[in-house]
Tab-separated table of C-alpha atoms in Angstrom:
chain	number	residue	atom	x	y	z
A	9	MET	CA	-70.322	75.501	-6.458
A	10	THR	CA	-67.428	76.951	-8.357
A	11	LYS	CA	-67.580	80.420	-9.893
A	12	ILE	CA	-66.461	79.091	-13.264
A	13	GLU	CA	-69.880	77.416	-13.685
A	14	GLN	CA	-71.710	80.696	-13.434
A	15	THR	CA	-72.540	83.198	-16.107
A	16	GLU	CA	-71.940	86.953	-15.850
A	17	HIS	CA	-75.157	87.648	-17.818
A	18	PRO	CA	-77.593	89.325	-15.375
A	19	HIS	CA	-80.755	87.313	-14.866
A	20	ARG	CA	-83.257	86.095	-12.329
A	21	LEU	CA	-83.715	82.357	-11.937
A	22	SER	CA	-86.944	80.541	-11.063
A	23	VAL	CA	-86.642	76.870	-10.154
A	24	VAL	CA	-90.071	75.174	-10.657
A	25	VAL	CA	-90.619	71.875	-8.870
A	26	PRO	CA	-93.964	69.952	-8.951
A	27	MET	CA	-94.484	67.513	-6.066
A	28	TYR	CA	-97.127	64.860	-5.447
A	29	ASN	CA	-96.996	62.800	-2.199
A	30	GLU	CA	-93.310	63.590	-1.646
A	31	GLU	CA	-93.538	64.272	2.102
A	32	GLU	CA	-90.250	62.548	2.864
A	33	SER	CA	-88.408	64.209	-0.021
A	34	VAL	CA	-89.349	67.827	0.580
A	35	THR	CA	-86.774	68.730	3.283
A	36	PRO	CA	-83.774	66.894	1.783
A	37	PHE	CA	-84.579	68.237	-1.675
A	38	ILE	CA	-84.828	71.867	-0.522
A	39	THR	CA	-81.638	71.449	1.504
A	40	GLN	CA	-79.868	69.991	-1.515
A	41	LEU	CA	-81.046	72.860	-3.722
A	42	HIS	CA	-79.800	75.508	-1.281
A	43	ASP	CA	-76.461	73.717	-1.056
A	44	ALA	CA	-76.181	73.707	-4.843
A	45	LEU	CA	-77.052	77.417	-5.188
A	46	ALA	CA	-75.350	78.657	-2.018
A	47	ASP	CA	-72.799	80.723	-4.031
A	48	TYR	CA	-75.148	81.588	-6.864
A	49	SER	CA	-74.377	85.194	-7.807
A	50	HIS	CA	-77.813	86.066	-9.235
A	51	PRO	CA	-81.269	86.302	-7.543
A	52	TRP	CA	-83.257	83.122	-7.556
A	53	GLU	CA	-86.569	81.751	-6.275
A	54	LEU	CA	-87.952	78.283	-5.732
A	55	VAL	CA	-91.539	77.683	-6.891
A	56	LEU	CA	-92.964	74.585	-5.243
A	57	VAL	CA	-96.224	73.185	-6.721
A	58	ASN	CA	-98.158	70.845	-4.446
A	59	ASP	CA	-100.126	68.753	-6.912
A	60	GLY	CA	-103.023	67.885	-4.581
A	61	SER	CA	-100.908	65.638	-2.323
A	62	ALA	CA	-102.798	63.433	0.132
A	63	ASP	CA	-99.911	63.180	2.635
A	64	GLY	CA	-97.931	65.848	4.528
A	65	THR	CA	-96.202	67.342	1.488
A	66	GLU	CA	-97.846	70.755	1.852
A	67	ARG	CA	-96.983	70.940	5.572
A	68	GLN	CA	-93.342	70.156	4.856
A	69	MET	CA	-93.290	72.823	2.169
A	70	GLN	CA	-94.700	75.397	4.558
A	71	LEU	CA	-92.196	74.461	7.304
A	72	ASN	CA	-89.289	74.795	4.885
A	73	ALA	CA	-90.518	78.084	3.519
A	74	LYS	CA	-90.632	79.457	7.085
A	75	GLN	CA	-87.148	78.214	7.725
A	76	TRP	CA	-85.460	79.339	4.483
A	77	GLY	CA	-87.289	82.569	3.615
A	78	ASN	CA	-89.694	84.220	1.180
A	79	HIS	CA	-87.726	83.236	-1.931
A	80	ILE	CA	-89.643	79.946	-1.553
A	81	ARG	CA	-93.151	80.256	-3.010
A	82	ILE	CA	-95.820	77.559	-2.712
A	83	ILE	CA	-98.667	76.870	-5.068
A	84	ASN	CA	-101.338	74.470	-3.830
A	85	LEU	CA	-103.551	72.784	-6.430
A	86	GLN	CA	-106.994	71.755	-5.212
A	87	ARG	CA	-106.558	68.171	-6.426
A	88	ASN	CA	-104.055	65.996	-8.267
A	89	PHE	CA	-104.055	67.321	-11.813
A	90	GLY	CA	-100.867	65.538	-12.930
A	91	GLN	CA	-97.323	66.595	-13.468
A	92	THR	CA	-97.915	68.518	-16.699
A	93	ALA	CA	-100.641	70.746	-15.154
A	94	ALA	CA	-98.525	71.222	-12.054
A	95	MET	CA	-95.479	72.237	-14.070
A	96	GLN	CA	-97.640	74.669	-16.115
A	97	ALA	CA	-98.887	76.256	-12.905
A	98	GLY	CA	-95.345	76.724	-11.677
A	99	ILE	CA	-94.146	78.172	-14.965
A	100	ASP	CA	-97.060	80.635	-15.006
A	101	ALA	CA	-96.199	81.751	-11.469
A	102	ALA	CA	-92.395	82.015	-12.085
A	103	ARG	CA	-90.997	85.535	-11.932
A	104	GLY	CA	-87.552	84.773	-13.351
A	105	ASN	CA	-86.475	85.439	-16.963
A	106	VAL	CA	-84.734	82.085	-16.745
A	107	ILE	CA	-86.748	79.041	-15.592
A	108	ALA	CA	-85.364	75.672	-14.519
A	109	THR	CA	-87.765	72.729	-14.083
A	110	MET	CA	-86.970	69.554	-12.221
A	111	ASP	CA	-88.513	66.695	-10.253
A	112	GLY	CA	-88.555	66.837	-6.462
A	113	ASP	CA	-87.943	63.086	-5.937
A	114	MET	CA	-84.169	63.509	-5.644
A	115	GLN	CA	-83.398	61.792	-8.970
A	116	ASN	CA	-82.464	65.172	-10.635
A	117	ASP	CA	-79.472	66.886	-9.094
A	118	PRO	CA	-79.695	70.717	-8.721
A	119	VAL	CA	-75.933	71.009	-8.820
A	120	ASP	CA	-76.333	70.850	-12.645
A	121	ILE	CA	-78.476	73.994	-12.832
A	122	PRO	CA	-75.787	76.750	-12.844
A	123	ARG	CA	-73.874	75.047	-15.602
A	124	MET	CA	-77.066	74.712	-17.713
A	125	VAL	CA	-78.054	78.356	-17.113
A	126	LYS	CA	-74.539	79.456	-18.084
A	127	ARG	CA	-74.770	77.585	-21.407
A	128	LEU	CA	-78.336	78.896	-22.079
A	129	LEU	CA	-77.292	82.523	-21.686
A	130	GLU	CA	-73.772	82.451	-23.123
A	131	GLU	CA	-74.787	80.530	-26.240
A	132	ASP	CA	-78.040	82.519	-26.611
A	133	LEU	CA	-80.251	79.414	-26.480
A	134	ASP	CA	-83.930	78.998	-25.605
A	135	LEU	CA	-83.677	75.572	-23.982
A	136	VAL	CA	-80.948	73.416	-22.458
A	137	ALA	CA	-82.393	69.997	-21.818
A	138	GLY	CA	-80.894	67.496	-19.402
A	139	TRP	CA	-79.536	64.257	-20.784
A	140	ARG	CA	-79.516	61.374	-18.299
A	141	LYS	CA	-76.653	59.639	-20.042
A	142	ASN	CA	-76.192	57.279	-17.097
A	143	ARG	CA	-79.890	56.858	-16.369
A	144	GLN	CA	-80.645	55.053	-13.128
A	145	ASP	CA	-83.934	53.403	-14.232
A	146	THR	CA	-84.979	49.895	-15.278
A	147	LEU	CA	-84.944	48.726	-18.902
A	148	VAL	CA	-88.731	48.717	-18.838
A	149	ARG	CA	-88.616	52.515	-18.584
A	150	LYS	CA	-85.466	53.066	-20.731
A	151	ILE	CA	-86.470	51.214	-23.925
A	152	PRO	CA	-89.779	52.948	-24.682
A	153	SER	CA	-88.111	56.258	-23.909
A	154	ARG	CA	-85.326	55.566	-26.471
A	155	ILE	CA	-87.837	54.669	-29.145
A	156	ALA	CA	-89.889	57.809	-28.517
A	157	ASN	CA	-86.767	59.972	-28.559
A	158	ARG	CA	-85.792	58.762	-32.035
A	159	LEU	CA	-89.255	59.202	-33.465
A	160	ILE	CA	-89.636	62.725	-32.094
A	161	GLY	CA	-86.232	63.655	-33.376
A	162	ARG	CA	-87.093	62.615	-36.908
A	163	ILE	CA	-90.365	64.498	-36.892
A	164	THR	CA	-89.269	67.726	-35.254
A	165	GLN	CA	-85.563	67.920	-36.269
A	166	VAL	CA	-84.737	68.507	-32.610
A	167	GLU	CA	-82.049	65.928	-32.088
A	168	LEU	CA	-81.851	65.054	-28.401
A	169	HIS	CA	-80.927	61.848	-26.604
A	170	ASP	CA	-83.388	62.383	-23.776
A	171	TYR	CA	-86.705	64.169	-24.155
A	172	GLY	CA	-88.175	62.967	-20.887
A	173	CYS	CA	-85.716	64.370	-18.386
A	174	SER	CA	-87.536	66.879	-16.136
A	175	LEU	CA	-84.352	68.886	-15.536
A	176	LYS	CA	-84.472	71.602	-18.181
A	177	VAL	CA	-83.510	75.283	-18.295
A	178	PHE	CA	-85.563	77.640	-20.423
A	179	ARG	CA	-85.632	81.250	-21.548
A	180	ALA	CA	-88.855	82.251	-19.773
A	181	ALA	CA	-90.352	84.249	-22.665
A	182	ILE	CA	-90.254	81.136	-24.836
A	183	ILE	CA	-91.548	78.504	-22.460
A	184	LYS	CA	-94.363	80.791	-21.298
A	185	SER	CA	-95.529	80.933	-24.910
A	186	VAL	CA	-96.126	77.171	-24.889
A	187	ARG	CA	-99.219	75.790	-23.125
A	188	LEU	CA	-98.774	72.333	-21.593
A	189	TYR	CA	-101.569	69.746	-21.516
A	190	GLY	CA	-101.972	66.015	-20.923
A	191	GLU	CA	-98.500	64.438	-20.732
A	192	MET	CA	-96.787	67.227	-22.750
A	193	HIS	CA	-94.132	67.831	-20.082
A	194	ARG	CA	-92.355	64.686	-21.398
A	195	PHE	CA	-91.913	66.233	-24.854
A	196	ILE	CA	-91.494	69.917	-24.192
A	197	PRO	CA	-88.581	70.277	-26.686
A	198	ALA	CA	-90.789	69.029	-29.465
A	199	TRP	CA	-93.511	71.520	-28.721
A	200	MET	CA	-90.998	74.362	-28.300
A	201	ALA	CA	-89.771	73.649	-31.851
A	202	ALA	CA	-92.974	75.308	-33.090
A	203	ASN	CA	-92.000	78.556	-31.315
A	204	THR	CA	-88.236	78.656	-31.867
A	205	SER	CA	-85.537	77.243	-34.158
A	206	PRO	CA	-84.311	73.696	-33.367
A	207	SER	CA	-80.808	75.161	-33.429
A	208	ARG	CA	-81.663	77.074	-30.210
A	209	ILE	CA	-82.394	73.867	-28.350
A	210	LYS	CA	-79.359	71.903	-26.989
A	211	GLU	CA	-78.753	69.260	-24.351
A	212	GLU	CA	-76.353	68.885	-21.472
A	213	VAL	CA	-75.308	65.642	-19.678
A	214	VAL	CA	-76.727	65.711	-16.123
A	215	ARG	CA	-76.536	63.499	-13.061
A	216	HIS	CA	-79.288	61.052	-12.404
A	217	HIS	CA	-79.754	59.261	-9.099
A	218	ALA	CA	-81.696	56.111	-8.286
A	219	ARG	CA	-85.112	56.617	-6.756
């Protein structure tokens, strides 16, 4: 991680990651995140949300927390409530004044986080949303997403290429004022437009890896 990608604005970062039956991804994901933030010059925490997994996801989370330290916090939901509810639980628990959300399935790349945080703070934004410009998904998933993106943009005046990317960086005070239900995590920028100006919502091209 190069220093040029970091901001001098003091802050505390919370990385919120919901996981459901991701036993095999837990250790490589946490290792990848620590590699990406190894030289991060501001305090940060990782909030892992176990969304009622039926496999060994929780055990792997606990083992990694023991290995890496108490900046890893684990929230266990009693059953599988879905990604939106899990993300809301993580956001509620986050202690940072900047919150990054991402998937734990290794498709998002945490190396993009410092650059997104830098832009959020230096441009005084409320949200920097990831844009999977080179999205590694099938056309069956891409086409409906593109249609939805255009419709939402027309309605909300929030012009983004990719509403559905889980990798987003928020100003905590704003995202904590939005309550997430159902499948709302897919369209957070649209809901945030009711709490802030669309001009304070921008996007950043991010890496996207095949599942």
